[in-house]
C-alpha positions as YAML, in Angstrom:
chain: A
units: angstrom
residues:
- id: 1
  name: UNK
  ca: [-25.50, 11.74, -8.91]
- id: 2
  name: UNK
  ca: [-24.99, 13.87, -12.02]
- id: 3
  name: UNK
  ca: [-23.03, 12.67, -15.03]
- id: 4
  name: UNK
  ca: [-20.65, 15.67, -14.72]
- id: 5
  name: UNK
  ca: [-19.64, 14.70, -11.19]
- id: 6
  name: UNK
  ca: [-19.11, 11.07, -12.20]
- id: 7
  name: UNK
  ca: [-17.02, 12.11, -15.21]
- id: 8
  name: UNK
  ca: [-14.87, 14.45, -13.13]
- id: 9
  name: UNK
  ca: [-14.23, 11.83, -10.45]
- id: 10
  name: UNK
  ca: [-13.41, 9.19, -13.05]
- id: 11
  name: UNK
  ca: [-10.96, 11.50, -14.86]
- id: 12
  name: UNK
  ca: [-9.15, 12.22, -11.59]
- id: 13
  name: UNK
  ca: [-9.15, 8.52, -10.69]
- id: 14
  name: UNK
  ca: [-7.74, 7.50, -14.09]
- id: 15
  name: UNK
  ca: [-5.05, 10.18, -13.75]
- id: 16
  name: UNK
  ca: [-4.03, 8.90, -10.31]
- id: 17
  name: UNK
  ca: [-4.07, 5.34, -11.59]
- id: 18
  name: UNK
  ca: [-1.85, 6.18, -14.57]
- id: 19
  name: UNK
  ca: [0.72, 8.03, -12.44]
- id: 20
  name: UNK
  ca: [0.75, 5.22, -9.86]
- id: 21
  name: UNK
  ca: [1.25, 2.54, -12.51]
- id: 22
  name: UNK
  ca: [4.16, 4.49, -14.00]
- id: 23
  name: UNK
  ca: [5.87, 4.92, -10.63]
- id: 24
  name: UNK
  ca: [5.48, 1.32, -9.47]
- id: 25
  name: UNK
  ca: [6.27, -0.14, -12.90]
- id: 26
  name: UNK
  ca: [9.46, 1.94, -12.94]
- id: 27
  name: UNK
  ca: [10.55, 0.38, -9.63]
- id: 28
  name: UNK
  ca: [9.87, -3.12, -10.97]
- id: 29
  name: UNK
  ca: [11.63, -2.46, -14.29]
- id: 30
  name: UNK
  ca: [14.78, -0.93, -12.80]
- id: 31
  name: UNK
  ca: [15.20, -3.68, -10.20]
- id: 32
  name: UNK
  ca: [14.46, -6.40, -12.78]
- id: 33
  name: UNK
  ca: [17.06, -5.02, -15.20]
- id: 34
  name: UNK
  ca: [19.67, -4.83, -12.42]
- id: 35
  name: UNK
  ca: [18.78, -8.39, -11.43]
- id: 36
  name: UNK
  ca: [19.32, -9.60, -15.00]
- id: 37
  name: UNK
  ca: [22.68, -7.82, -15.23]
- id: 38
  name: UNK
  ca: [24.15, -8.92, -11.91]
- id: 39
  name: UNK
  ca: [22.32, -12.30, -11.70]
- id: 40
  name: UNK
  ca: [21.42, -11.49, -8.08]
- id: 41
  name: UNK
  ca: [19.05, -9.16, -6.28]
- id: 42
  name: UNK
  ca: [19.59, -7.31, -3.02]
- id: 43
  name: UNK
  ca: [17.11, -7.77, -0.19]
- id: 44
  name: UNK
  ca: [15.95, -4.15, -0.32]
- id: 45
  name: UNK
  ca: [15.36, -4.45, -4.09]
- id: 46
  name: UNK
  ca: [13.38, -7.66, -3.58]
- id: 47
  name: UNK
  ca: [11.14, -5.95, -1.02]
- id: 48
  name: UNK
  ca: [10.63, -2.88, -3.20]
- id: 49
  name: UNK
  ca: [9.85, -5.02, -6.25]
- id: 50
  name: UNK
  ca: [7.34, -7.16, -4.34]
- id: 51
  name: UNK
  ca: [5.74, -4.05, -2.89]
- id: 52
  name: UNK
  ca: [5.48, -2.37, -6.30]
- id: 53
  name: UNK
  ca: [3.93, -5.45, -7.92]
- id: 54
  name: UNK
  ca: [1.35, -5.78, -5.14]
- id: 55
  name: UNK
  ca: [0.45, -2.11, -5.52]
- id: 56
  name: UNK
  ca: [0.08, -2.41, -9.28]
- id: 57
  name: UNK
  ca: [-2.37, -5.26, -8.73]
- id: 58
  name: UNK
  ca: [-4.17, -3.30, -5.99]
- id: 59
  name: UNK
  ca: [-4.62, -0.25, -8.21]
- id: 60
  name: UNK
  ca: [-5.89, -2.40, -11.08]
- id: 61
  name: UNK
  ca: [-8.52, -3.94, -8.79]
- id: 62
  name: UNK
  ca: [-9.59, -0.51, -7.51]
- id: 63
  name: UNK
  ca: [-9.92, 0.80, -11.06]
- id: 64
  name: UNK
  ca: [-11.85, -2.30, -12.13]
- id: 65
  name: UNK
  ca: [-14.26, -1.74, -9.25]
- id: 66
  name: UNK
  ca: [-14.70, 1.93, -10.21]
- id: 67
  name: UNK
  ca: [-15.43, 1.11, -13.86]
- id: 68
  name: UNK
  ca: [-17.89, -1.63, -12.94]
- id: 69
  name: UNK
  ca: [-19.67, 0.71, -10.55]
- id: 70
  name: UNK
  ca: [-20.04, 3.43, -13.21]
- id: 71
  name: UNK
  ca: [-20.24, 1.56, -16.51]
- id: 72
  name: UNK
  ca: [-21.75, -1.81, -15.61]
- id: 73
  name: UNK
  ca: [-23.63, -1.50, -12.30]
- id: 74
  name: UNK
  ca: [-25.71, -4.61, -13.06]
- id: 75
  name: UNK
  ca: [-22.70, -6.75, -12.16]
- id: 76
  name: UNK
  ca: [-23.33, -5.75, -8.55]
- id: 77
  name: UNK
  ca: [-26.48, -7.86, -8.60]
- id: 78
  name: UNK
  ca: [-24.52, -11.08, -9.05]
- id: 79
  name: UNK
  ca: [-22.55, -12.24, -6.04]
- id: 80
  name: UNK
  ca: [-20.03, -14.46, -7.86]
- id: 81
  name: UNK
  ca: [-18.28, -11.71, -9.83]
- id: 82
  name: UNK
  ca: [-18.16, -9.37, -6.87]
- id: 83
  name: UNK
  ca: [-16.78, -12.05, -4.59]
- id: 84
  name: UNK
  ca: [-13.89, -12.50, -7.03]
- id: 85
  name: UNK
  ca: [-13.22, -8.74, -7.02]
- id: 86
  name: UNK
  ca: [-13.48, -8.60, -3.22]
- id: 87
  name: UNK
  ca: [-11.11, -11.55, -2.84]
- id: 88
  name: UNK
  ca: [-8.38, -9.98, -4.98]
- id: 89
  name: UNK
  ca: [-8.92, -6.56, -3.39]
- id: 90
  name: UNK
  ca: [-8.50, -8.06, 0.08]
- id: 91
  name: UNK
  ca: [-5.47, -10.07, -1.04]
- id: 92
  name: UNK
  ca: [-3.62, -7.20, -2.75]
- id: 93
  name: UNK
  ca: [-4.57, -4.81, 0.05]
- id: 94
  name: UNK
  ca: [-3.03, -7.04, 2.72]
- id: 95
  name: UNK
  ca: [-0.02, -7.86, 0.54]
- id: 96
  name: UNK
  ca: [0.82, -4.21, -0.05]
- id: 97
  name: UNK
  ca: [0.48, -3.39, 3.66]
- id: 98
  name: UNK
  ca: [2.54, -6.38, 4.82]
- id: 99
  name: UNK
  ca: [5.27, -5.78, 2.23]
- id: 100
  name: UNK
  ca: [5.44, -2.11, 3.31]
- id: 101
  name: UNK
  ca: [5.76, -3.33, 6.90]
- id: 102
  name: UNK
  ca: [8.62, -5.63, 5.83]
- id: 103
  name: UNK
  ca: [10.30, -2.56, 4.33]
- id: 104
  name: UNK
  ca: [9.87, -0.68, 7.63]
- id: 105
  name: UNK
  ca: [11.36, -3.57, 9.60]
- id: 106
  name: UNK
  ca: [14.25, -3.87, 7.15]
- id: 107
  name: UNK
  ca: [15.06, -0.15, 7.46]
- id: 108
  name: UNK
  ca: [14.93, -0.40, 11.23]
- id: 109
  name: UNK
  ca: [17.18, -3.46, 11.50]
- id: 110
  name: UNK
  ca: [19.76, -2.23, 8.99]
- id: 111
  name: UNK
  ca: [20.02, 1.35, 10.24]
- id: 112
  name: UNK
  ca: [19.22, 1.41, 13.97]
- id: 113
  name: UNK
  ca: [22.00, 1.04, 16.51]
- id: 114
  name: UNK
  ca: [21.10, -1.12, 19.50]
- id: 115
  name: UNK
  ca: [23.19, -3.67, 21.36]
- id: 116
  name: UNK
  ca: [20.51, -6.00, 22.63]
- id: 117
  name: UNK
  ca: [21.35, -9.66, 21.73]
- id: 118
  name: UNK
  ca: [17.94, -10.23, 20.09]
- id: 119
  name: UNK
  ca: [18.31, -7.12, 17.94]
- id: 120
  name: UNK
  ca: [21.84, -8.08, 16.90]
- id: 121
  name: UNK
  ca: [20.68, -11.60, 16.00]
- id: 122
  name: UNK
  ca: [17.81, -10.25, 13.89]
- id: 123
  name: UNK
  ca: [20.12, -7.70, 12.26]
- id: 124
  name: UNK
  ca: [22.51, -10.50, 11.27]
- id: 125
  name: UNK
  ca: [19.73, -12.78, 9.96]
- id: 126
  name: UNK
  ca: [17.51, -10.29, 8.15]
- id: 127
  name: UNK
  ca: [19.30, -10.43, 4.77]
- id: 128
  name: UNK
  ca: [18.86, -14.20, 4.44]
- id: 129
  name: UNK
  ca: [15.38, -14.21, 5.94]
- id: 130
  name: UNK
  ca: [13.75, -11.67, 3.58]
- id: 131
  name: UNK
  ca: [12.62, -14.16, 0.86]
- id: 132
  name: UNK
  ca: [11.07, -16.40, 3.50]
- id: 133
  name: UNK
  ca: [9.39, -13.45, 5.23]
- id: 134
  name: UNK
  ca: [7.86, -12.28, 1.96]
- id: 135
  name: UNK
  ca: [6.52, -15.78, 1.27]
- id: 136
  name: UNK
  ca: [5.02, -15.93, 4.76]
- id: 137
  name: UNK
  ca: [3.34, -12.55, 4.17]
- id: 138
  name: UNK
  ca: [1.90, -13.84, 0.90]
- id: 139
  name: UNK
  ca: [0.61, -17.04, 2.52]
- id: 140
  name: UNK
  ca: [-0.89, -15.10, 5.43]
- id: 141
  name: UNK
  ca: [-2.65, -12.68, 3.05]
- id: 142
  name: UNK
  ca: [-4.15, -15.57, 1.10]
- id: 143
  name: UNK
  ca: [-5.22, -17.22, 4.36]
- id: 144
  name: UNK
  ca: [-7.07, -14.06, 5.40]
- id: 145
  name: UNK
  ca: [-8.58, -13.43, 1.97]
- id: 146
  name: UNK
  ca: [-10.15, -16.86, 1.41]
- id: 147
  name: UNK
  ca: [-12.65, -16.84, 4.29]
- id: 148
  name: UNK
  ca: [-13.25, -13.12, 3.75]
- id: 149
  name: UNK
  ca: [-14.30, -13.66, 0.14]
- id: 150
  name: UNK
  ca: [-16.52, -16.56, 1.19]
- id: 151
  name: UNK
  ca: [-18.29, -14.64, 3.95]
- id: 152
  name: UNK
  ca: [-18.67, -11.19, 2.38]
- id: 153
  name: UNK
  ca: [-22.26, -9.99, 2.40]
- id: 154
  name: UNK
  ca: [-23.55, -9.41, -1.12]
- id: 155
  name: UNK
  ca: [-26.15, -6.98, 0.20]
- id: 156
  name: UNK
  ca: [-23.48, -4.25, 0.26]
- id: 157
  name: UNK
  ca: [-22.99, -4.51, -3.48]
- id: 158
  name: UNK
  ca: [-26.72, -4.66, -4.12]
- id: 159
  name: UNK
  ca: [-27.34, -1.56, -2.01]
- id: 160
  name: UNK
  ca: [-24.83, 0.47, -3.98]
- id: 161
  name: UNK
  ca: [-27.17, 0.60, -6.97]
- id: 162
  name: UNK
  ca: [-30.47, -0.59, -5.57]
- id: 163
  name: UNK
  ca: [-31.45, 1.59, -2.64]
- id: 164
  name: UNK
  ca: [-34.58, 2.74, -4.43]
- id: 165
  name: UNK
  ca: [-36.06, -0.76, -4.25]
- id: 166
  name: UNK
  ca: [-38.33, -1.11, -1.25]
- id: 167
  name: UNK
  ca: [-37.70, -4.77, -0.47]
- id: 168
  name: UNK
  ca: [-33.94, -4.33, -0.95]
- id: 169
  name: UNK
  ca: [-33.91, -1.31, 1.37]
- id: 170
  name: UNK
  ca: [-35.55, -3.43, 4.05]
- id: 171
  name: UNK
  ca: [-32.89, -6.13, 3.63]
- id: 172
  name: UNK
  ca: [-30.15, -3.49, 3.93]
- id: 173
  name: UNK
  ca: [-31.56, -2.23, 7.20]
- id: 174
  name: UNK
  ca: [-31.90, -5.70, 8.65]
- id: 175
  name: UNK
  ca: [-28.31, -6.73, 7.84]
- id: 176
  name: UNK
  ca: [-26.48, -3.53, 8.81]
- id: 177
  name: UNK
  ca: [-25.17, -4.92, 12.10]
- id: 178
  name: UNK
  ca: [-23.88, -8.12, 10.48]
- id: 179
  name: UNK
  ca: [-22.23, -6.20, 7.65]
- id: 180
  name: UNK
  ca: [-20.61, -3.67, 9.99]
- id: 181
  name: UNK
  ca: [-19.23, -6.46, 12.17]
- id: 182
  name: UNK
  ca: [-17.61, -8.27, 9.22]
- id: 183
  name: UNK
  ca: [-16.02, -5.05, 7.93]
- id: 184
  name: UNK
  ca: [-14.67, -4.08, 11.35]
- id: 185
  name: UNK
  ca: [-13.06, -7.51, 11.70]
- id: 186
  name: UNK
  ca: [-11.55, -7.20, 8.21]
- id: 187
  name: UNK
  ca: [-10.03, -3.78, 8.95]
- id: 188
  name: UNK
  ca: [-8.63, -4.89, 12.30]
- id: 189
  name: UNK
  ca: [-6.25, -7.30, 10.50]
- id: 190
  name: UNK
  ca: [-4.47, -4.33, 8.89]
- id: 191
  name: UNK
  ca: [-3.88, -2.59, 12.22]
- id: 192
  name: UNK
  ca: [-1.23, -5.10, 13.31]
- id: 193
  name: UNK
  ca: [1.25, -4.40, 10.46]
- id: 194
  name: UNK
  ca: [0.55, -0.70, 10.87]
- id: 195
  name: UNK
  ca: [1.43, -1.00, 14.58]
- id: 196
  name: UNK
  ca: [4.66, -2.82, 13.71]
- id: 197
  name: UNK
  ca: [5.65, -0.01, 11.33]
- id: 198
  name: UNK
  ca: [4.80, 2.56, 13.98]
- id: 199
  name: UNK
  ca: [6.97, 0.77, 16.55]
- id: 200
  name: UNK
  ca: [9.83, 0.61, 14.02]
- id: 201
  name: UNK
  ca: [9.50, 4.36, 13.45]
- id: 202
  name: UNK
  ca: [9.57, 5.12, 17.18]
- id: 203
  name: UNK
  ca: [12.59, 2.87, 17.73]
- id: 204
  name: UNK
  ca: [14.40, 4.62, 14.87]
- id: 205
  name: UNK
  ca: [13.78, 7.94, 16.60]
- id: 206
  name: UNK
  ca: [15.24, 6.50, 19.80]
- id: 207
  name: UNK
  ca: [18.24, 5.14, 17.90]
- id: 208
  name: UNK
  ca: [18.82, 8.50, 16.20]
- id: 209
  name: UNK
  ca: [18.60, 10.29, 19.54]
- id: 210
  name: UNK
  ca: [21.19, 7.97, 21.11]
- id: 211
  name: UNK
  ca: [23.45, 8.28, 18.08]
- id: 212
  name: UNK
  ca: [23.23, 12.09, 18.11]
- id: 213
  name: UNK
  ca: [24.17, 12.20, 21.79]
- id: 214
  name: UNK
  ca: [27.14, 9.92, 21.13]
- id: 215
  name: UNK
  ca: [28.33, 12.12, 18.28]
- id: 216
  name: UNK
  ca: [28.03, 15.25, 20.41]
- id: 217
  name: UNK
  ca: [30.08, 13.66, 23.20]
- id: 218
  name: UNK
  ca: [32.76, 12.77, 20.68]
- id: 219
  name: UNK
  ca: [32.59, 16.32, 19.26]
- id: 220
  name: UNK
  ca: [32.48, 15.03, 15.69]
- id: 221
  name: UNK
  ca: [29.21, 16.65, 14.62]
- id: 222
  name: UNK
  ca: [25.84, 15.14, 13.88]
- id: 223
  name: UNK
  ca: [25.68, 15.00, 10.08]
- id: 224
  name: UNK
  ca: [27.49, 11.71, 9.51]
- id: 225
  name: UNK
  ca: [26.38, 8.89, 7.16]
- id: 226
  name: UNK
  ca: [24.55, 7.08, 9.97]
- id: 227
  name: UNK
  ca: [22.53, 10.18, 10.81]
- id: 228
  name: UNK
  ca: [21.65, 10.67, 7.14]
- id: 229
  name: UNK
  ca: [20.57, 7.02, 6.92]
- id: 230
  name: UNK
  ca: [18.38, 7.45, 10.01]
- id: 231
  name: UNK
  ca: [16.75, 10.56, 8.58]
- id: 232
  name: UNK
  ca: [16.12, 8.95, 5.20]
- id: 233
  name: UNK
  ca: [14.54, 5.86, 6.75]
- id: 234
  name: UNK
  ca: [12.40, 7.99, 9.07]
- id: 235
  name: UNK
  ca: [11.12, 10.07, 6.15]
- id: 236
  name: UNK
  ca: [10.14, 6.89, 4.30]
- id: 237
  name: UNK
  ca: [8.43, 5.46, 7.39]
- id: 238
  name: UNK
  ca: [6.51, 8.59, 8.34]
- id: 239
  name: UNK
  ca: [5.30, 9.03, 4.75]
- id: 240
  name: UNK
  ca: [4.06, 5.44, 4.77]
- id: 241
  name: UNK
  ca: [2.30, 5.91, 8.11]
- id: 242
  name: UNK
  ca: [0.54, 9.14, 7.08]
- id: 243
  name: UNK
  ca: [-0.48, 7.81, 3.66]
- id: 244
  name: UNK
  ca: [-1.67, 4.57, 5.21]
- id: 245
  name: UNK
  ca: [-3.90, 6.47, 7.63]
- id: 246
  name: UNK
  ca: [-5.45, 8.33, 4.68]
- id: 247
  name: UNK
  ca: [-5.82, 5.03, 2.80]
- id: 248
  name: UNK
  ca: [-7.39, 3.34, 5.82]
- id: 249
  name: UNK
  ca: [-9.92, 6.16, 6.24]
- id: 250
  name: UNK
  ca: [-10.79, 6.03, 2.53]
- id: 251
  name: UNK
  ca: [-11.31, 2.28, 2.81]
- id: 252
  name: UNK
  ca: [-13.70, 2.90, 5.71]
- id: 253
  name: UNK
  ca: [-15.55, 5.51, 3.63]
- id: 254
  name: UNK
  ca: [-15.96, 3.06, 0.74]
- id: 255
  name: UNK
  ca: [-17.16, 0.20, 2.93]
- id: 256
  name: UNK
  ca: [-19.36, 2.34, 5.19]
- id: 257
  name: UNK
  ca: [-21.08, 3.81, 2.12]
- id: 258
  name: UNK
  ca: [-23.61, 1.10, 2.87]
- id: 259
  name: UNK
  ca: [-25.05, 3.51, 5.44]
- id: 260
  name: UNK
  ca: [-24.86, 6.72, 3.37]
- id: 261
  name: UNK
  ca: [-27.57, 8.30, 1.16]
- id: 262
  name: UNK
  ca: [-25.23, 8.83, -1.82]
- id: 263
  name: UNK
  ca: [-23.69, 5.38, -1.81]
- id: 264
  name: UNK
  ca: [-22.17, 5.50, -5.30]
- id: 265
  name: UNK
  ca: [-20.58, 8.91, -4.67]
- id: 266
  name: UNK
  ca: [-19.12, 7.72, -1.34]
- id: 267
  name: UNK
  ca: [-17.58, 4.65, -3.00]
- id: 268
  name: UNK
  ca: [-16.00, 6.70, -5.82]
- id: 269
  name: UNK
  ca: [-14.59, 9.31, -3.43]
- id: 270
  name: UNK
  ca: [-13.26, 6.59, -1.12]
- id: 271
  name: UNK
  ca: [-11.54, 4.77, -3.97]
- id: 272
  name: UNK
  ca: [-10.17, 8.06, -5.36]
- id: 273
  name: UNK
  ca: [-8.55, 8.82, -1.99]
- id: 274
  name: UNK
  ca: [-7.38, 5.21, -1.69]
- id: 275
  name: UNK
  ca: [-5.32, 5.54, -4.89]
- id: 276
  name: UNK
  ca: [-3.25, 8.35, -3.34]
- id: 277
  name: UNK
  ca: [-1.46, 5.88, -1.05]
- id: 278
  name: UNK
  ca: [0.03, 3.44, -3.60]
- id: 279
  name: UNK
  ca: [0.65, 6.28, -6.08]
- id: 280
  name: UNK
  ca: [2.42, 8.80, -3.85]
- id: 281
  name: UNK
  ca: [4.43, 6.34, -1.77]
- id: 282
  name: UNK
  ca: [6.03, 4.79, -4.86]
- id: 283
  name: UNK
  ca: [7.61, 8.14, -5.82]
- id: 284
  name: UNK
  ca: [8.70, 8.74, -2.23]
- id: 285
  name: UNK
  ca: [10.48, 5.38, -2.32]
- id: 286
  name: UNK
  ca: [12.10, 6.27, -5.66]
- id: 287
  name: UNK
  ca: [13.44, 9.55, -4.28]
- id: 288
  name: UNK
  ca: [14.67, 7.82, -1.11]
- id: 289
  name: UNK
  ca: [16.55, 5.04, -2.91]
- id: 290
  name: UNK
  ca: [19.87, 6.05, -4.48]
- id: 291
  name: UNK
  ca: [19.73, 3.49, -7.29]
- id: 292
  name: UNK
  ca: [16.13, 4.32, -8.26]
- id: 293
  name: UNK
  ca: [16.74, 8.06, -7.92]
- id: 294
  name: UNK
  ca: [19.73, 7.94, -10.26]
- id: 295
  name: UNK
  ca: [17.81, 5.82, -12.77]
- id: 296
  name: UNK
  ca: [14.88, 8.26, -12.70]
- id: 297
  name: UNK
  ca: [17.25, 11.20, -13.30]
- id: 298
  name: UNK
  ca: [18.73, 9.40, -16.30]
- id: 299
  name: UNK
  ca: [15.25, 8.78, -17.71]
- id: 300
  name: UNK
  ca: [14.26, 12.43, -17.19]
- id: 301
  name: UNK
  ca: [17.46, 13.59, -18.90]
- id: 302
  name: UNK
  ca: [16.78, 11.30, -21.86]
- id: 303
  name: UNK
  ca: [13.20, 12.54, -22.13]
- id: 304
  name: UNK
  ca: [14.30, 16.19, -21.93]
- id: 305
  name: UNK
  ca: [17.02, 15.58, -24.53]
- id: 306
  name: UNK
  ca: [14.55, 13.87, -26.87]
- id: 307
  name: UNK
  ca: [12.00, 16.69, -26.54]
- id: 308
  name: UNK
  ca: [14.73, 19.27, -27.14]
- id: 309
  name: UNK
  ca: [15.85, 17.52, -30.32]
- id: 310
  name: UNK
  ca: [12.28, 17.36, -31.62]
- id: 311
  name: UNK
  ca: [11.72, 21.05, -30.96]
- id: 312
  name: UNK
  ca: [14.90, 21.91, -32.79]
...
């Protein structure tokens, strides 16, 4: 792969990383400052803060992997360092997905209108249960990551930079089935939270449909606060689902690069696409949250005012 292609991909990756860090750090900073002022934090702010922190860590791990691949490929020949990277990548990956799923469930329980006893009980308990749910998600992610880091096949990392070696190529061919099986099992764990978010989205559509029919029967119109809340939550959920699908496919590209001729290029492209998910979704969440949106507008006004004064 030419140096120009590598440089271009790295510039784009660094740009995505920088924008993503700014967006997620903004969420953390705003919620932390509000927490310090009021001495308490709302459940939605706790979820958003946890999600933003996990995504900051995830993006840092992805960037570290990119730089090691390009600048210090020899580290791929030692299993210990790569197992550490793979452990934290798996951990932050699962954390960000589970925390996003918690956000989907929270939106569903707080906004949807159903009268089933189980739903009403969960709706009443969700505020107090959020800290415990987040801790369970963290513990579950660690539980998944530990055996994954222990069992990851180092041949994948060796093949990224060593396909030209005859004996190594033979080892890669022999262990393809074992490697593919471990990666499929790893990816299957992320399908469950994705399915939960998808079910939450579908139930929100059902709730909105019932609510719209009720409003039409009462002849009061459809654009009430509840309808707006439904639409806002659905926009956040559908953006998460679409971006997660793109992220999941990019993760498959990066891991399946083991079977591709241009392994290094496949890894870089996969990780470049993977950064779109934590970067874009953070700004979608900022625009969809009234407190964060107002804070961002204040920051933009201050920046514009400062630039105007300097130009004058």
